Coordinates of C-alpha atoms in Angstrom, one line a residue:
Chain J
M1 CA -9.0 171.0 141.6
A2 CA -5.7 169.3 142.0
Q3 CA -6.9 166.4 144.1
K4 CA -10.2 166.4 142.3
H5 CA -9.4 163.4 140.2
G6 CA -6.6 162.2 142.5
M7 CA -7.8 158.7 143.1
V8 CA -9.5 158.1 139.8
E9 CA -7.4 156.9 137.0
N10 CA -6.3 159.5 134.6
R11 CA -2.6 159.2 133.8
G12 CA -0.3 158.3 131.0
A13 CA -2.1 156.7 128.1
G14 CA -5.5 157.4 129.5
L15 CA -4.8 161.1 129.8
W16 CA -3.5 161.3 126.2
L17 CA -6.5 159.4 125.0
T18 CA -8.8 161.9 126.8
H19 CA -6.9 164.8 125.2
A20 CA -7.1 163.2 121.8
F21 CA -10.8 162.7 122.1
M22 CA -11.3 166.3 123.0
I23 CA -9.1 167.5 120.1
V24 CA -11.0 165.4 117.6
G25 CA -14.3 166.8 119.1
V26 CA -13.1 170.4 118.8
I27 CA -11.9 169.8 115.2
I28 CA -15.2 168.4 114.1
I29 CA -17.1 171.2 115.8
F30 CA -14.8 173.8 114.4
F31 CA -14.7 172.5 110.9
P32 CA -17.6 174.5 109.4
I33 CA -16.0 177.8 110.7
W34 CA -12.6 176.8 109.4
L35 CA -14.0 176.0 106.0
A36 CA -15.8 179.3 105.8
F37 CA -12.6 181.1 106.8
V38 CA -10.6 179.2 104.1
A39 CA -13.3 180.0 101.5
S40 CA -13.0 183.7 102.4
T41 CA -9.3 183.7 101.6
V42 CA -9.3 182.0 98.1
T43 CA -10.5 183.0 94.7
Q44 CA -13.9 182.2 93.2
P45 CA -12.5 179.7 90.6
E46 CA -10.8 177.7 93.4
I47 CA -14.2 177.2 95.0
V48 CA -16.3 176.5 92.0
S49 CA -14.0 173.7 90.8
P50 CA -14.4 171.3 93.7
P51 CA -12.8 170.1 95.9
M52 CA -11.8 173.5 97.3
P53 CA -8.6 173.8 99.2
L54 CA -8.6 173.1 102.9
W55 CA -5.9 175.6 103.7
P56 CA -6.2 179.4 103.5
G57 CA -5.2 181.2 100.3
D58 CA -3.8 184.7 99.8
Q59 CA -7.0 186.6 98.9
F60 CA -7.8 187.6 102.4
W61 CA -7.6 191.4 101.9
E62 CA -9.2 191.3 98.5
N63 CA -12.2 189.4 99.6
Y64 CA -12.7 191.2 102.9
T65 CA -12.3 194.7 101.3
A66 CA -14.7 193.6 98.6
A67 CA -17.3 192.5 101.1
L68 CA -16.9 195.4 103.5
F69 CA -16.9 198.2 101.0
S70 CA -19.0 196.9 98.1
G71 CA -20.7 193.7 99.2
V72 CA -23.4 192.4 96.9
N73 CA -26.5 194.5 97.4
V74 CA -25.1 196.9 100.0
P75 CA -21.6 197.2 101.6
V76 CA -21.2 194.8 104.5
A77 CA -19.9 197.7 106.6
T78 CA -23.4 199.2 106.5
M79 CA -25.0 196.0 107.6
L80 CA -22.5 195.6 110.4
V81 CA -23.4 199.1 111.7
N82 CA -27.1 198.3 111.5
S83 CA -26.6 195.0 113.4
L84 CA -24.5 196.8 116.0
I85 CA -27.2 199.5 116.6
M86 CA -29.9 196.8 116.7
A87 CA -28.0 194.5 119.2
I88 CA -27.0 197.4 121.5
G89 CA -30.5 199.0 121.2
I90 CA -32.2 195.7 122.2
S91 CA -29.8 195.0 125.1
V92 CA -29.6 198.5 126.6
G93 CA -33.3 199.2 126.0
K94 CA -34.4 195.9 127.6
I95 CA -32.0 196.3 130.6
I96 CA -33.2 199.9 131.3
I97 CA -37.0 199.2 131.1
S98 CA -36.6 196.0 133.1
L99 CA -34.5 197.6 135.8
L100 CA -37.1 200.3 136.2
S101 CA -40.2 198.0 136.3
A102 CA -38.5 195.4 138.5
F103 CA -37.6 198.2 141.0
A104 CA -41.2 199.4 140.9
I105 CA -42.6 195.9 141.5
V106 CA -40.3 195.0 144.3
Y107 CA -40.0 198.3 146.2
F108 CA -43.5 199.7 146.0
R109 CA -47.1 198.8 146.8
F110 CA -49.4 200.4 144.3
P111 CA -52.8 199.6 142.9
G112 CA -52.7 197.2 140.1
R113 CA -49.3 195.9 141.0
K114 CA -50.3 192.2 140.8
T115 CA -52.0 192.8 137.4
F116 CA -48.9 194.4 136.0
F117 CA -46.8 191.5 137.3
W118 CA -49.0 188.9 135.6
M119 CA -49.2 191.0 132.5
I120 CA -45.4 190.9 132.3
F121 CA -45.3 187.3 133.2
V122 CA -47.5 186.4 130.2
T123 CA -45.1 188.0 127.8
L124 CA -42.5 185.4 128.8
M125 CA -44.4 182.9 126.8
L126 CA -44.8 184.2 123.3
P127 CA -41.8 184.4 120.9
V128 CA -42.0 187.0 118.1
E129 CA -42.1 184.2 115.6
V130 CA -45.6 183.3 116.7
R131 CA -47.2 186.7 116.6
I132 CA -45.3 187.7 113.5
V133 CA -48.0 188.8 111.1
P134 CA -50.0 191.1 113.5
T135 CA -46.7 192.5 114.9
F136 CA -45.6 193.3 111.4
E137 CA -48.9 195.2 110.8
V138 CA -48.5 197.2 114.0
V139 CA -45.0 198.2 113.0
A140 CA -46.1 199.0 109.4
N141 CA -49.0 201.2 110.7
F142 CA -46.6 203.2 112.8
G143 CA -44.5 203.7 109.7
M144 CA -41.6 202.0 111.4
L145 CA -40.6 199.7 108.6
N146 CA -37.0 200.2 107.6
S147 CA -36.2 202.0 110.8
Y148 CA -34.1 201.2 113.9
S149 CA -37.0 201.6 116.2
G150 CA -39.0 199.1 114.2
L151 CA -36.0 196.7 114.5
I152 CA -35.6 197.2 118.2
F153 CA -38.9 197.8 120.0
P154 CA -40.9 194.7 119.2
L155 CA -38.0 192.6 120.4
I156 CA -37.7 194.2 123.8
A157 CA -41.4 193.4 124.6
S158 CA -40.6 190.4 126.7
A159 CA -40.1 189.9 130.4
T160 CA -37.1 187.6 131.0
A161 CA -34.9 190.5 132.1
T162 CA -37.6 191.9 134.4
F163 CA -37.9 188.6 136.1
L164 CA -34.1 188.2 136.6
F165 CA -33.9 191.7 138.2
R166 CA -36.9 191.0 140.4
Q167 CA -35.3 187.8 141.7
F168 CA -32.0 189.7 142.3
F169 CA -33.7 192.7 144.0
M170 CA -35.4 190.3 146.4
T171 CA -32.0 189.3 147.7
I172 CA -30.9 192.9 148.5
P173 CA -30.9 193.2 152.3
D174 CA -33.9 195.1 153.6
E175 CA -31.5 197.1 155.9
L176 CA -30.2 199.0 152.9
A177 CA -33.7 200.3 151.9
E178 CA -34.5 200.9 155.6
A179 CA -31.3 203.0 156.1
A180 CA -32.0 204.9 152.9
R181 CA -35.5 205.7 154.1
V182 CA -34.4 206.8 157.5
D183 CA -31.8 209.1 155.8
G184 CA -34.8 210.6 153.9
A185 CA -33.3 209.5 150.6
R186 CA -35.8 209.6 147.7
P187 CA -36.5 206.2 146.1
M188 CA -34.7 207.2 142.9
R189 CA -31.6 208.1 144.9
F190 CA -31.7 204.7 146.5
F191 CA -32.2 203.1 143.0
I192 CA -29.3 205.0 141.4
D193 CA -26.8 204.9 144.3
I194 CA -27.5 201.4 145.7
V195 CA -29.6 199.2 143.6
V196 CA -28.0 199.7 140.2
P197 CA -24.4 199.5 141.4
M198 CA -25.2 196.3 143.2
S199 CA -26.8 194.8 140.1
R200 CA -23.8 195.5 137.8
T201 CA -22.7 191.8 137.5
N202 CA -26.3 190.8 136.6
I203 CA -26.5 193.7 134.2
A204 CA -23.3 192.7 132.5
A205 CA -24.3 189.0 132.3
L206 CA -27.6 190.0 130.8
F207 CA -26.0 192.3 128.4
V208 CA -23.9 189.5 126.9
I209 CA -27.0 187.3 126.5
L210 CA -29.1 190.0 125.0
F211 CA -26.4 191.3 122.7
I212 CA -26.2 187.8 121.1
Y213 CA -29.9 187.5 121.0
G214 CA -30.2 190.9 119.2
W215 CA -27.3 190.3 116.9
N216 CA -28.5 186.9 115.8
Q217 CA -32.1 187.9 115.0
Y218 CA -33.1 186.8 111.5
L219 CA -36.9 186.6 110.8
W220 CA -37.8 190.0 112.2
P221 CA -35.2 192.1 110.2
L222 CA -36.0 189.9 107.2
L223 CA -39.6 191.1 107.3
I224 CA -39.2 194.7 108.1
T225 CA -36.1 195.8 106.3
T226 CA -37.0 195.9 102.7
D227 CA -34.4 198.6 102.0
P228 CA -31.0 197.0 101.7
E229 CA -29.5 200.0 103.5
M230 CA -31.3 198.9 106.6
N231 CA -30.4 195.1 106.3
T232 CA -28.6 193.6 109.3
I233 CA -25.7 191.3 108.5
V234 CA -27.2 188.1 109.7
M235 CA -30.2 188.4 107.4
G236 CA -28.2 190.1 104.7
I237 CA -26.1 187.0 104.0
K238 CA -29.0 185.1 102.5
Q239 CA -29.8 188.1 100.3
M240 CA -26.4 187.9 98.8
F241 CA -27.3 184.6 97.1
P242 CA -28.4 185.2 93.5
S243 CA -31.8 184.0 92.5
G244 CA -32.0 181.5 89.7
D245 CA -29.0 179.9 88.1
D246 CA -26.3 182.5 88.7
V247 CA -23.3 181.3 90.6
A248 CA -23.0 182.7 94.2
E249 CA -19.9 184.8 94.9
W250 CA -18.7 182.4 97.6
P251 CA -15.5 184.2 98.8
V252 CA -17.5 187.4 99.5
I253 CA -20.4 185.5 101.0
M254 CA -18.1 183.5 103.3
A255 CA -16.1 186.6 104.3
T256 CA -19.4 188.2 105.3
S257 CA -20.3 185.1 107.3
I258 CA -17.1 185.3 109.2
L259 CA -17.6 189.1 109.8
A260 CA -21.2 188.3 111.0
M261 CA -19.9 185.9 113.7
I262 CA -16.9 187.9 114.9
P263 CA -18.7 190.4 117.2
P264 CA -20.8 187.8 119.1
V265 CA -17.8 185.4 119.3
I266 CA -15.7 188.2 120.8
V267 CA -18.4 189.0 123.3
V268 CA -18.9 185.4 124.3
V269 CA -15.3 184.4 124.5
S270 CA -14.0 187.5 126.2
M271 CA -16.9 187.6 128.7
Q272 CA -17.1 183.8 129.1
K273 CA -17.6 183.8 132.9
L274 CA -20.4 186.4 132.7
F275 CA -21.9 184.6 129.7
V276 CA -22.1 181.3 131.5
R277 CA -23.6 183.0 134.5
G278 CA -26.1 184.9 132.4
L279 CA -27.1 181.7 130.6
V280 CA -27.7 179.8 133.8
D281 CA -29.5 182.7 135.4
S282 CA -31.8 183.5 132.5
E283 CA -32.9 179.8 132.2
K284 CA -33.8 179.5 135.8
Chain L
M1 CA -42.1 186.4 148.6
E2 CA -42.5 190.1 149.4
K3 CA -40.3 192.8 150.6
R4 CA -41.0 194.1 154.1
V5 CA -39.4 197.5 153.5
T6 CA -41.1 199.5 150.7
F7 CA -41.3 203.1 149.6
R8 CA -44.5 205.1 149.7
G9 CA -46.4 206.6 146.8
W10 CA -48.1 205.3 143.7
L11 CA -47.3 207.8 141.0
L12 CA -43.5 207.1 140.8
P13 CA -43.9 203.3 140.5
V14 CA -46.5 203.8 137.8
I15 CA -44.2 206.0 135.9
L16 CA -41.4 203.5 136.3
I17 CA -43.3 200.6 134.9
A18 CA -44.9 202.7 132.2
P19 CA -42.3 202.0 129.5
Q20 CA -42.5 198.3 129.8
V21 CA -46.3 198.3 130.0
L22 CA -46.5 200.5 126.9
I23 CA -44.1 198.4 124.9
S24 CA -45.7 195.2 125.9
A25 CA -49.2 196.5 125.1
I26 CA -48.3 197.9 121.7
F27 CA -46.0 195.2 120.5
F28 CA -47.2 192.2 122.4
F29 CA -50.7 192.2 123.7
Y30 CA -52.3 194.1 120.8
P31 CA -50.6 191.8 118.1
A32 CA -51.4 188.7 120.2
G33 CA -55.0 189.8 120.4
Q34 CA -55.1 190.5 116.7
A35 CA -53.8 187.0 116.0
V36 CA -56.7 185.6 118.0
Y37 CA -59.2 188.0 116.4
Q38 CA -58.0 187.4 112.9
S39 CA -58.1 183.7 113.4
L40 CA -61.9 183.9 113.6
F41 CA -62.3 185.7 110.3
I42 CA -61.8 185.2 106.6
P43 CA -60.9 188.3 104.7
D44 CA -62.5 188.7 101.2
P45 CA -60.2 188.4 98.2
F46 CA -59.7 192.2 98.0
G47 CA -59.0 192.6 101.6
L48 CA -61.8 195.2 102.0
S49 CA -63.9 193.3 104.5
S50 CA -63.8 190.1 106.4
Q51 CA -66.4 187.6 107.4
F52 CA -66.8 186.0 110.7
V53 CA -66.3 182.2 110.5
G54 CA -66.0 181.2 114.1
L55 CA -63.6 178.3 114.4
G56 CA -63.8 177.7 110.7
N57 CA -60.1 178.6 110.2
F58 CA -59.1 176.1 112.9
E59 CA -61.2 173.4 111.3
F60 CA -59.6 174.2 108.0
V61 CA -56.1 174.3 109.3
L62 CA -56.5 171.1 111.4
G63 CA -58.1 169.3 108.5
D64 CA -55.4 170.4 106.1
K65 CA -53.1 167.5 105.3
F66 CA -50.1 169.9 104.7
Y67 CA -50.6 171.3 108.2
R68 CA -50.8 167.9 109.8
A69 CA -47.7 166.9 107.9
S70 CA -46.0 170.0 109.2
F71 CA -46.8 168.8 112.7
V72 CA -45.2 165.5 112.1
T73 CA -42.2 167.2 110.5
T74 CA -41.8 169.5 113.5
A75 CA -42.0 166.5 115.9
I76 CA -39.3 164.6 113.9
F77 CA -37.2 167.7 113.5
S78 CA -37.2 168.6 117.2
I79 CA -36.6 165.1 118.4
L80 CA -33.6 164.8 116.1
V81 CA -32.2 168.2 116.9
T82 CA -32.5 167.5 120.6
L83 CA -30.8 164.1 120.3
C84 CA -28.1 165.3 117.9
S85 CA -27.2 168.2 120.2
M86 CA -27.4 166.6 123.6
I87 CA -25.6 163.3 123.0
P88 CA -22.4 164.7 121.6
A89 CA -22.4 167.5 124.2
L90 CA -22.8 164.9 127.0
F91 CA -19.8 162.9 125.7
L92 CA -17.7 165.9 125.2
A93 CA -18.5 167.2 128.7
A94 CA -17.9 163.8 130.3
T95 CA -14.5 163.7 128.6
A96 CA -13.6 167.3 129.5
D97 CA -14.6 166.5 133.1
R98 CA -11.9 163.9 133.3
L99 CA -9.2 166.5 132.7
I100 CA -7.6 168.3 135.5
K101 CA -5.8 170.8 133.3
G102 CA -6.8 172.2 130.0
S103 CA -10.6 171.8 130.1
G104 CA -10.8 175.6 130.2
V105 CA -9.1 175.8 126.7
Y106 CA -11.5 173.3 125.3
R107 CA -14.4 175.0 126.8
T108 CA -13.4 178.3 125.2
L109 CA -13.1 176.7 121.8
L110 CA -16.3 174.7 122.2
I111 CA -18.5 177.7 123.0
W112 CA -17.8 179.4 119.7
P113 CA -20.7 177.9 117.7
Y114 CA -23.2 179.2 120.3
A115 CA -22.3 182.7 119.2
V116 CA -23.0 181.9 115.5
A117 CA -26.5 182.9 114.5
P118 CA -28.7 180.0 113.3
A119 CA -29.0 181.7 109.9
V120 CA -25.2 182.0 109.6
A121 CA -24.9 178.4 110.7
G122 CA -27.3 177.5 107.9
V123 CA -25.1 179.3 105.4
L124 CA -22.0 177.5 106.6
W125 CA -23.6 174.0 106.4
L126 CA -25.2 174.8 103.1
F127 CA -21.7 175.7 101.8
M128 CA -20.3 172.4 102.9
F129 CA -23.1 170.4 101.4
N130 CA -23.8 172.6 98.4
T131 CA -24.6 170.3 95.4
R132 CA -22.2 172.2 93.1
V133 CA -19.3 173.4 95.2
G134 CA -19.7 171.7 98.7
V135 CA -16.6 170.0 100.0
V136 CA -18.5 167.3 101.9
S137 CA -20.9 166.5 99.1
W138 CA -17.9 166.3 96.7
Y139 CA -16.1 163.8 98.9
L140 CA -19.4 161.9 99.3
G141 CA -19.6 161.8 95.5
Q142 CA -16.1 160.3 95.4
F143 CA -17.3 157.5 97.6
G144 CA -20.2 157.0 95.2
Y145 CA -22.9 158.7 97.3
D146 CA -24.8 161.2 95.3
W147 CA -25.8 163.9 97.8
N148 CA -28.6 166.2 96.8
H149 CA -30.6 167.8 99.6
V150 CA -32.4 170.0 97.0
L151 CA -34.3 167.0 95.7
N152 CA -34.1 164.5 98.5
G153 CA -36.3 165.3 101.4
G154 CA -34.5 163.0 103.9
E155 CA -31.2 164.5 103.1
A156 CA -32.7 168.0 103.4
M157 CA -34.0 167.1 106.9
G158 CA -30.7 165.6 107.9
L159 CA -28.9 168.8 106.9
V160 CA -31.2 171.2 108.7
V161 CA -31.1 169.0 111.8
V162 CA -27.3 168.9 111.9
A163 CA -27.0 172.7 111.2
S164 CA -29.5 173.4 113.9
A165 CA -28.0 171.0 116.4
W166 CA -24.4 172.3 115.8
G167 CA -24.6 175.5 117.8
R168 CA -26.7 173.8 120.5
I169 CA -23.9 171.4 121.2
S170 CA -22.0 174.3 122.8
Y171 CA -24.9 175.3 124.9
N172 CA -25.6 171.8 126.2
F173 CA -21.9 171.2 126.7
L174 CA -21.8 174.2 129.1
F175 CA -24.7 172.9 131.2
F176 CA -23.5 169.3 131.2
F177 CA -20.0 170.3 132.1
A178 CA -21.2 172.4 135.1
A179 CA -23.5 169.6 136.3
L180 CA -20.7 167.0 136.0
Q181 CA -18.3 169.3 137.9
S182 CA -20.7 169.4 140.8
V183 CA -21.0 165.6 141.2
P184 CA -19.3 164.8 144.5
R185 CA -15.9 163.3 143.9
S186 CA -16.2 161.0 147.0
V187 CA -19.0 159.1 145.3
I188 CA -17.0 158.5 142.2
E189 CA -13.9 157.6 144.1
A190 CA -15.8 155.1 146.2
A191 CA -17.1 153.4 143.1
A192 CA -13.5 153.5 141.6
I193 CA -12.2 151.7 144.7
D194 CA -14.9 149.1 144.3
G195 CA -13.4 148.5 140.9
A196 CA -16.0 150.2 138.7
R197 CA -14.4 151.3 135.4
F198 CA -15.0 154.8 133.9
W199 CA -18.0 153.9 131.7
R200 CA -19.6 151.8 134.4
R201 CA -19.3 154.7 136.8
F202 CA -20.6 157.1 134.2
F203 CA -23.8 155.2 133.4
G204 CA -24.3 153.8 136.9
I205 CA -23.6 156.8 139.1
V206 CA -22.9 160.0 137.2
L207 CA -25.7 159.9 134.7
P208 CA -28.5 159.4 137.3
L209 CA -27.1 162.3 139.3
I210 CA -27.3 164.7 136.4
T211 CA -30.8 163.7 135.2
P212 CA -32.3 167.0 136.4
T213 CA -30.0 168.9 134.1
A214 CA -30.7 166.5 131.3
F215 CA -34.4 166.9 131.6
F216 CA -34.1 170.7 131.8
L217 CA -32.0 170.7 128.6
L218 CA -34.4 168.3 126.9
V219 CA -37.2 170.9 127.3
V220 CA -35.1 173.9 126.5
N221 CA -33.8 172.2 123.3
V222 CA -37.3 171.2 122.1
V223 CA -38.3 174.9 122.6
Y224 CA -35.3 175.9 120.6
A225 CA -36.0 173.5 117.8
F226 CA -39.6 174.7 117.6
F227 CA -39.0 178.4 117.6
E228 CA -35.5 179.4 117.0
T229 CA -34.5 177.4 113.9
F230 CA -36.4 179.5 111.4
G231 CA -33.1 181.0 110.2
V232 CA -31.6 177.6 109.5
I233 CA -34.6 176.3 107.5
H234 CA -35.0 179.5 105.6
T235 CA -31.3 179.7 104.5
I236 CA -30.9 176.0 103.7
T237 CA -34.1 174.6 102.3
S238 CA -36.9 177.3 102.5
G239 CA -39.1 174.5 103.8
G240 CA -38.5 172.2 100.8
P241 CA -38.3 169.9 98.9
Q242 CA -42.0 169.3 98.8
Q243 CA -42.5 170.9 102.3
S244 CA -40.4 168.1 103.8
T245 CA -38.6 170.6 106.1
T246 CA -41.6 172.9 106.7
I247 CA -41.8 173.2 110.5
L248 CA -44.8 174.9 112.1
V249 CA -43.0 178.3 112.6
Y250 CA -41.9 178.3 109.0
K251 CA -45.5 177.5 107.9
V252 CA -46.9 180.5 109.8
F253 CA -44.4 182.6 107.9
A254 CA -45.0 181.0 104.6
D255 CA -48.8 181.1 104.7
G256 CA -48.9 184.6 106.3
F257 CA -46.3 186.4 104.2
I258 CA -45.8 184.4 101.0
G259 CA -49.3 182.9 100.7
Q260 CA -51.0 186.0 102.2
D261 CA -53.6 183.7 103.9
L262 CA -54.1 185.8 107.1
G263 CA -57.0 183.7 108.6
S264 CA -55.1 180.4 108.3
S265 CA -51.8 182.0 109.4
S266 CA -53.5 183.5 112.5
A267 CA -55.2 180.3 113.4
Q268 CA -51.8 178.6 113.2
S269 CA -50.3 181.3 115.4
V270 CA -53.0 180.7 118.0
I271 CA -52.3 176.9 117.8
L272 CA -48.6 177.6 118.3
L273 CA -49.5 179.8 121.2
F274 CA -51.1 176.8 122.9
V275 CA -48.0 174.8 122.2
V276 CA -45.8 177.4 123.7
G277 CA -48.0 177.6 126.7
L278 CA -47.8 173.9 127.2
L279 CA -44.0 173.8 126.8
T280 CA -43.7 176.7 129.2
V281 CA -45.7 174.9 131.9
V282 CA -43.5 171.8 131.4
Q283 CA -40.4 173.9 131.5
F284 CA -41.4 175.6 134.8
K285 CA -42.3 172.3 136.3
Y286 CA -38.8 170.9 135.5
V287 CA -37.1 174.0 136.5
E288 CA -38.9 174.0 139.8
K289 CA -37.8 170.4 140.4
R290 CA -34.3 171.4 139.5
V291 CA -34.2 174.1 142.1
H292 CA -35.5 171.8 144.8
Y293 CA -33.1 169.1 143.8

């Protein structure tokens, strides 16, 4: 890295200009989040008589306690738990079923293997938004409205993860499977002792991506959680706006928005390397 | 590509793929089939029976001026979202790429918006431009500009575009930055010795070298604008005013769930299905090129 830019100009004024440009960029990109944070620390009157302040106030605890423990329709703490269960359910569920089916497709020859492979491939193409009405009917017929399984299962019916694992399993040296077979190891032993441990970086990277995907779902929870107790936080924010002419409780709504972005931001920032890797892999 | 070493047996693999096959069948193939099936029928007003109409729903949908308007809206929306998210990302990445130290810090800060859900992004931007309390709309008012996205379709479009593009800047930045970092330094230094200044080098040498990434992002961002921006539209405008921000995915939802017009909504789903298929083929083609590059 040190001699990377060695010969190309980037010293003195030029360097400061570059930093200045980046800082301005970061400030502009960050402004919406900053403003939401400020709004979550001031009083309602300060917001409804514009312009609102641009520096945080002293109502942090009041607003966040109000949001977490009473909310508008339902305490935000409840919505956070729902979101967490949904996001973890989607990521863990998808990773498990994909590991299993990728293992079957790569390490076995069985009748109908090709058909299954193409069947999975087709599911890559259709986002839930497109088949929304019939999927809703299926879930309703199963009595899965307002349930965690209704939130989770329809969103793990897609094949991206299976494909990633398949690609990765193809790179595992044949000698390992050969040795396992010579030792008389059962396929599942090989899977648990060799394949899964070797895939842990891929699993972690995929977890980051899927967690964010699950946490940020909006349309699906909006349709199937009619009971406020089952609302997820991302879809619940919109429900906090009053209908008609009432004035929205901005400090509480903005505190909820901040709470809604904290878990995915923590995941993305703390697992940045894995996240970038997961992104690049899952788009390949 | 096939493995040479495999295990024997057929029962175990069938059990292993069973969960995925079951879930795909119940929550994917059956609903997708239903969408196609329902698109060929019109239910009676009481929902008791339905009548086969062949391609009637498609004729109706494609002849509907609101649906055609929604196509145009979607095209404008996705082009704008793609441009508004790729251009700033490219400039930020090009600038960060010039830094030897500190680009990591900027990267950490710039990926934040990616983690913010489109629906939450919608709420944040709605708050800034709210006609009563919004800070930005208030300052615009001070300059004599009367911002009102509730009534003005163009302003509504602008707002949903910016709110949708915002989080994508992070995403595009990461890809552009990685691509720029992999451009061979020797090429750039050779140009520098020849006296080419930064922007000349950027447009003449660097940009052509990262076109594969740019094409890839172009397709991915269009797909995003088509299918993943529902949250933004629903929180900010609900498709209005006068359907000026009703994109295709929003219309499927509005006609199917609010209008309860199942036949039309299913026909729209099937049309969207073709659009997705088309985009996927394009995506795979470019991704393939990228791998061979």
